[in-house]
XYZ file of C-alpha atoms in Angstrom:
373
model
C 67.891 77.978 89.998
C 66.804 75.191 92.318
C 67.349 75.886 96.013
C 69.990 73.642 97.560
C 70.165 72.744 101.233
C 72.988 71.880 103.558
C 72.274 69.335 106.303
C 74.105 68.438 109.517
C 73.635 66.906 112.957
C 74.092 69.090 116.042
C 73.450 68.043 119.648
C 71.795 64.895 118.361
C 69.305 66.812 116.206
C 69.122 66.996 112.402
C 69.357 70.528 110.988
C 69.146 72.063 107.532
C 69.574 75.488 105.954
C 69.643 77.020 102.494
C 73.068 76.658 100.909
C 74.509 79.746 99.222
C 77.668 79.804 97.140
C 78.890 82.594 94.874
C 81.013 80.119 92.916
C 78.218 77.618 92.400
C 79.925 75.004 94.589
C 77.797 72.084 95.730
C 76.875 71.894 99.434
C 79.332 69.815 101.455
C 78.202 66.296 102.311
C 80.193 65.903 105.545
C 79.825 68.625 108.193
C 81.194 68.833 111.694
C 80.257 71.563 114.174
C 83.359 73.444 115.347
C 84.144 76.172 117.861
C 87.080 78.017 119.441
C 88.589 74.753 120.705
C 89.341 73.680 117.134
C 93.073 73.871 116.304
C 94.368 74.984 112.928
C 96.121 71.662 112.380
C 92.909 69.740 112.998
C 90.865 72.113 110.831
C 93.372 71.771 107.992
C 93.374 67.980 108.264
C 89.578 67.740 108.248
C 89.267 70.163 105.335
C 91.778 68.171 103.296
C 89.734 65.051 104.026
C 86.556 66.732 102.747
C 84.894 67.518 106.083
C 83.395 70.999 106.350
C 83.352 72.869 109.656
C 80.224 74.763 110.687
C 81.476 77.470 113.009
C 79.772 78.121 116.359
C 82.565 80.051 118.093
C 83.785 83.647 118.026
C 83.632 85.315 114.595
C 87.098 86.847 114.837
C 88.512 83.495 115.871
C 86.974 82.001 112.744
C 88.845 84.572 110.649
C 92.087 83.748 112.443
C 91.503 80.049 111.929
C 90.915 80.653 108.220
C 94.190 82.574 107.982
C 96.043 79.762 109.753
C 94.532 77.118 107.461
C 95.477 79.222 104.426
C 99.068 79.407 105.663
C 99.215 75.622 105.977
C 97.762 75.259 102.495
C 100.310 77.667 101.030
C 103.218 75.830 102.672
C 102.479 72.721 100.636
C 105.124 72.386 97.912
C 103.925 73.771 94.592
C 104.506 71.981 91.336
C 106.431 74.121 88.885
C 107.402 74.009 85.232
C 109.697 75.941 82.932
C 106.979 75.852 80.255
C 104.834 79.011 80.704
C 101.513 77.378 79.760
C 102.135 74.390 82.027
C 103.209 76.706 84.853
C 99.985 78.697 84.428
C 97.765 75.608 84.565
C 99.628 74.317 87.634
C 99.067 77.718 89.244
C 95.344 77.484 88.507
C 95.241 73.984 90.010
C 96.923 75.319 93.145
C 94.406 78.164 93.341
C 91.532 75.720 92.947
C 92.848 73.420 95.675
C 93.379 76.381 98.002
C 89.832 77.648 97.382
C 88.431 74.166 98.017
C 90.183 73.816 101.377
C 89.281 77.324 102.561
C 85.712 76.710 101.411
C 85.356 74.075 104.132
C 84.931 76.670 106.895
C 81.212 77.502 107.056
C 79.256 80.338 108.666
C 75.547 80.194 109.657
C 72.970 82.952 109.174
C 69.645 83.408 110.905
C 66.522 84.057 108.831
C 67.115 87.833 109.029
C 70.647 87.229 107.675
C 72.449 88.193 110.847
C 75.395 86.004 111.845
C 74.650 84.317 115.227
C 78.269 84.315 116.386
C 80.049 86.304 119.086
C 81.574 89.569 117.820
C 80.076 89.073 114.368
C 79.654 92.319 112.395
C 76.383 93.420 110.824
C 76.757 91.974 107.331
C 73.159 92.161 106.174
C 73.712 94.785 103.471
C 76.785 92.996 102.122
C 74.951 89.653 102.067
C 71.925 91.196 100.374
C 74.158 92.631 97.631
C 75.939 89.311 97.140
C 73.078 86.825 97.335
C 69.810 88.709 97.143
C 66.936 88.595 99.658
C 65.778 85.570 101.625
C 63.766 84.935 104.775
C 65.278 81.542 105.608
C 68.293 80.445 107.660
C 71.291 80.004 105.386
C 74.872 78.752 105.401
C 77.781 79.941 103.279
C 81.551 79.702 103.426
C 83.555 82.157 105.504
C 85.568 82.785 102.340
C 82.445 83.838 100.435
C 81.268 86.005 103.321
C 84.583 87.836 103.602
C 84.508 88.356 99.835
C 81.016 89.842 100.091
C 82.134 92.162 102.916
C 85.160 93.309 100.927
C 83.096 93.880 97.783
C 80.559 95.897 99.748
C 83.339 98.140 101.083
C 84.659 98.628 97.532
C 81.150 99.531 96.418
C 80.723 102.119 99.168
C 84.182 103.647 98.821
C 84.560 103.465 95.063
C 87.683 103.624 92.911
C 89.191 106.974 91.984
C 89.432 107.372 88.196
C 91.759 110.326 87.372
C 90.506 110.446 83.775
C 87.023 111.202 85.147
C 87.986 113.237 88.177
C 85.459 111.057 90.005
C 84.931 107.626 91.509
C 83.476 104.480 89.998
C 81.631 102.210 92.433
C 81.890 98.513 91.466
C 78.901 96.371 92.399
C 79.159 92.871 93.789
C 80.601 90.461 91.229
C 81.600 93.292 88.873
C 85.321 93.651 88.262
C 86.790 96.790 89.786
C 88.692 99.148 87.420
C 91.799 99.182 89.598
C 94.171 98.763 86.647
C 94.170 102.318 85.437
C 96.396 101.859 82.384
C 93.589 100.600 80.160
C 91.354 103.478 81.236
C 94.142 105.941 80.447
C 94.532 104.482 76.947
C 90.863 105.168 76.193
C 91.124 108.608 77.795
C 94.170 109.676 75.757
C 93.751 108.150 72.282
C 92.435 110.662 69.691
C 88.746 110.072 68.980
C 87.668 109.429 65.373
C 84.281 111.060 66.064
C 82.253 112.685 68.831
C 78.938 111.491 67.416
C 78.405 107.928 68.673
C 80.355 105.153 70.345
C 79.598 101.581 71.412
C 81.183 100.182 74.599
C 81.036 96.397 74.372
C 80.906 94.580 77.733
C 80.783 97.728 79.818
C 81.136 96.178 83.298
C 81.129 99.066 85.771
C 80.488 101.516 82.918
C 83.892 103.147 83.371
C 84.889 103.283 79.688
C 81.432 104.498 78.651
C 81.768 107.236 81.264
C 85.229 108.193 79.977
C 83.895 108.476 76.423
C 80.998 110.647 77.592
C 83.399 112.736 79.681
C 85.482 113.311 76.538
C 82.459 114.704 74.740
C 80.994 111.770 72.807
C 77.357 112.761 72.330
C 75.836 109.266 72.432
C 77.284 106.089 73.925
C 75.584 102.710 73.838
C 77.054 100.398 76.477
C 76.254 96.688 76.278
C 76.333 94.003 78.946
C 74.731 90.627 79.745
C 75.439 90.218 83.456
C 72.578 91.480 85.652
C 74.894 92.794 88.381
C 76.990 94.667 85.838
C 73.927 96.175 84.160
C 72.704 97.570 87.472
C 76.197 98.705 88.432
C 76.844 100.525 85.150
C 73.474 102.285 85.238
C 74.034 103.409 88.832
C 77.530 104.728 88.075
C 76.481 106.598 84.948
C 73.507 108.112 86.732
C 75.705 109.147 89.665
C 78.214 110.778 87.293
C 75.510 112.648 85.396
C 75.928 110.817 82.081
C 72.678 108.828 82.050
C 71.202 111.183 79.432
C 74.053 110.412 76.994
C 74.841 106.780 77.791
C 72.302 104.041 77.154
C 73.022 100.726 78.877
C 71.612 97.835 76.827
C 71.264 94.175 77.806
C 72.653 92.225 74.873
C 75.473 89.872 73.941
C 78.283 91.939 72.441
C 76.936 94.420 69.851
C 73.812 96.573 69.842
C 71.912 97.173 66.611
C 73.379 99.545 64.079
C 76.799 101.027 63.377
C 79.039 103.566 65.048
C 82.191 105.496 64.136
C 83.822 104.141 67.306
C 83.399 100.712 68.903
C 85.373 99.986 72.087
C 85.928 96.639 73.796
C 88.080 95.542 76.732
C 87.507 91.758 76.772
C 88.924 89.350 79.354
C 92.612 88.974 78.632
C 93.354 85.326 79.444
C 91.883 82.434 77.405
C 91.137 80.045 80.255
C 88.157 78.733 82.188
C 86.882 80.898 85.074
C 85.975 79.210 88.360
C 83.737 81.935 89.806
C 81.476 84.675 88.402
C 83.963 87.489 89.110
C 86.627 85.652 87.083
C 84.648 86.092 83.881
C 86.185 89.579 83.762
C 89.663 88.003 83.591
C 89.251 84.630 81.898
C 87.682 84.156 78.469
C 87.274 80.430 77.608
C 88.602 79.779 74.094
C 88.775 83.600 73.639
C 85.013 83.599 73.066
C 84.461 87.313 73.663
C 87.601 88.352 71.798
C 86.658 86.220 68.804
C 83.061 87.452 68.862
C 84.087 91.087 69.027
C 86.554 90.791 66.153
C 84.181 88.705 64.013
C 81.328 91.219 64.324
C 83.264 94.477 64.392
C 83.437 95.290 60.663
C 79.669 95.101 60.190
C 79.111 97.475 63.131
C 81.593 100.135 62.045
C 80.587 103.142 60.011
C 82.782 103.903 56.971
C 86.227 105.056 58.178
C 85.219 104.063 61.699
C 87.564 102.609 64.287
C 87.316 99.665 66.641
C 89.401 99.960 69.794
C 90.495 96.631 71.217
C 92.089 97.031 74.655
C 94.090 93.898 75.357
C 97.032 92.838 77.490
C 99.624 90.534 75.957
C 99.929 88.482 79.160
C 98.315 85.498 77.404
C 101.260 85.505 75.004
C 103.790 85.440 77.858
C 101.824 82.591 79.479
C 101.974 80.565 76.276
C 98.179 80.603 75.893
C 97.970 82.636 72.688
C 100.557 83.867 70.202
C 100.762 87.282 68.566
C 100.428 85.528 65.216
C 97.133 83.958 66.326
C 95.800 87.354 67.363
C 96.825 88.949 64.067
C 95.232 86.059 62.171
C 91.944 86.581 64.050
C 92.050 90.261 63.104
C 92.767 89.539 59.434
C 90.192 86.737 59.163
C 87.548 89.138 60.506
C 88.139 91.498 57.582
C 89.966 94.031 59.742
C 93.209 95.912 59.435
C 95.425 97.419 62.117
C 95.381 101.226 61.873
C 97.722 101.703 64.795
C 98.522 100.608 68.315
C 99.266 102.383 71.567
C 101.100 100.529 74.321
C 101.479 101.126 78.033
C 103.318 99.259 80.781
C 101.088 98.099 83.657
C 101.590 99.799 87.011
C 99.831 97.340 89.367
C 101.661 95.941 92.391
C 102.060 92.385 91.108
C 104.513 93.568 88.453
C 107.162 93.837 91.183
C 105.956 90.904 93.318
C 108.530 88.146 92.818
C 106.514 85.790 95.017
C 103.636 85.861 92.516
C 103.470 82.626 90.542
C 102.983 84.565 87.298
C 105.701 87.144 87.975
C 107.805 86.135 84.948
C 104.871 86.906 82.644
C 103.684 89.997 84.501
C 107.046 91.766 84.401
C 106.992 91.539 80.577
C 103.318 92.432 80.180
C 102.213 95.284 77.928
C 98.639 96.577 77.631
C 97.693 97.820 74.174
C 94.905 99.724 72.495
C 94.640 98.288 68.988
C 93.026 100.703 66.497
C 91.208 98.525 63.993
C 89.396 99.393 60.780
C 87.486 97.457 58.146
C 89.520 96.220 55.205
C 88.766 98.013 51.935
């Protein structure tokens, strides 16, 4: 990827630095240097006009300013609709606008990736995990930096997985397995075989680890994303399953067949706006369609494919149950059974959430699929 630069004038002198963005956003064209004298109202106005603010004041004050700008953004009246699909797309537009405004507050880094601001924490390890190494001065958004810090804390602390009796440590840009219901479905559903299993799109490696923990002798876990590949390998090694789980870089299926093939694809057929969202949004149901289309030829006779999928897309008006069943049938598959569970995450009860109407009806299912005779 070609290196992009951000340029600005400060004290009458032209400056430049490497631009870094986890979402792939272009460097801002208009930049104004700002410090602790900047008011939230002025910052909000400038951001809405497309002027980015390169912060030179106190780091904690920058965080407070960002919170104040976010509050002003959230107070703007939201467009609503009684049609679920329209309401979802309006919600995504609101999210995009919010991200764009908050992305106008910029933070500088020296060549050693320290932040040259008063009371700035040591973020070098978090920045290294998020962006990789560099020996040049850089600039990123405060929003991206706070995301990198939060992700680094998640990685260090890990997520407790009761089905494993251990923690999974999500790497930067790899979706954290905080929704335990889908893990529990894989942990509790009777296995068709203990010989071999494929875990398609392994992410953190959590489902591959659960299968190994249940006694599956050989698991092949597939993934394309470089961060996820490294994350899964580190987790499986840490848990002691590296000798039974092979992590393979490939799109969807590995070579061969297995008596069990497991996949937890992104649940919502919509376009992601950042790398981490690829774990949630699946444009045109690409991964779901690919998994179903290739499943039969990768199943051993009498084998089972486990599709773990929420029905939230149905409640959002983005996919119907009939469309899902048609995809299954067209792929030469039959439904052997289905196990359902009600999500337990906090947003189910959060009436302020824009998608609350869909979330309160959501059901997560493990579809047991077999090849048609």
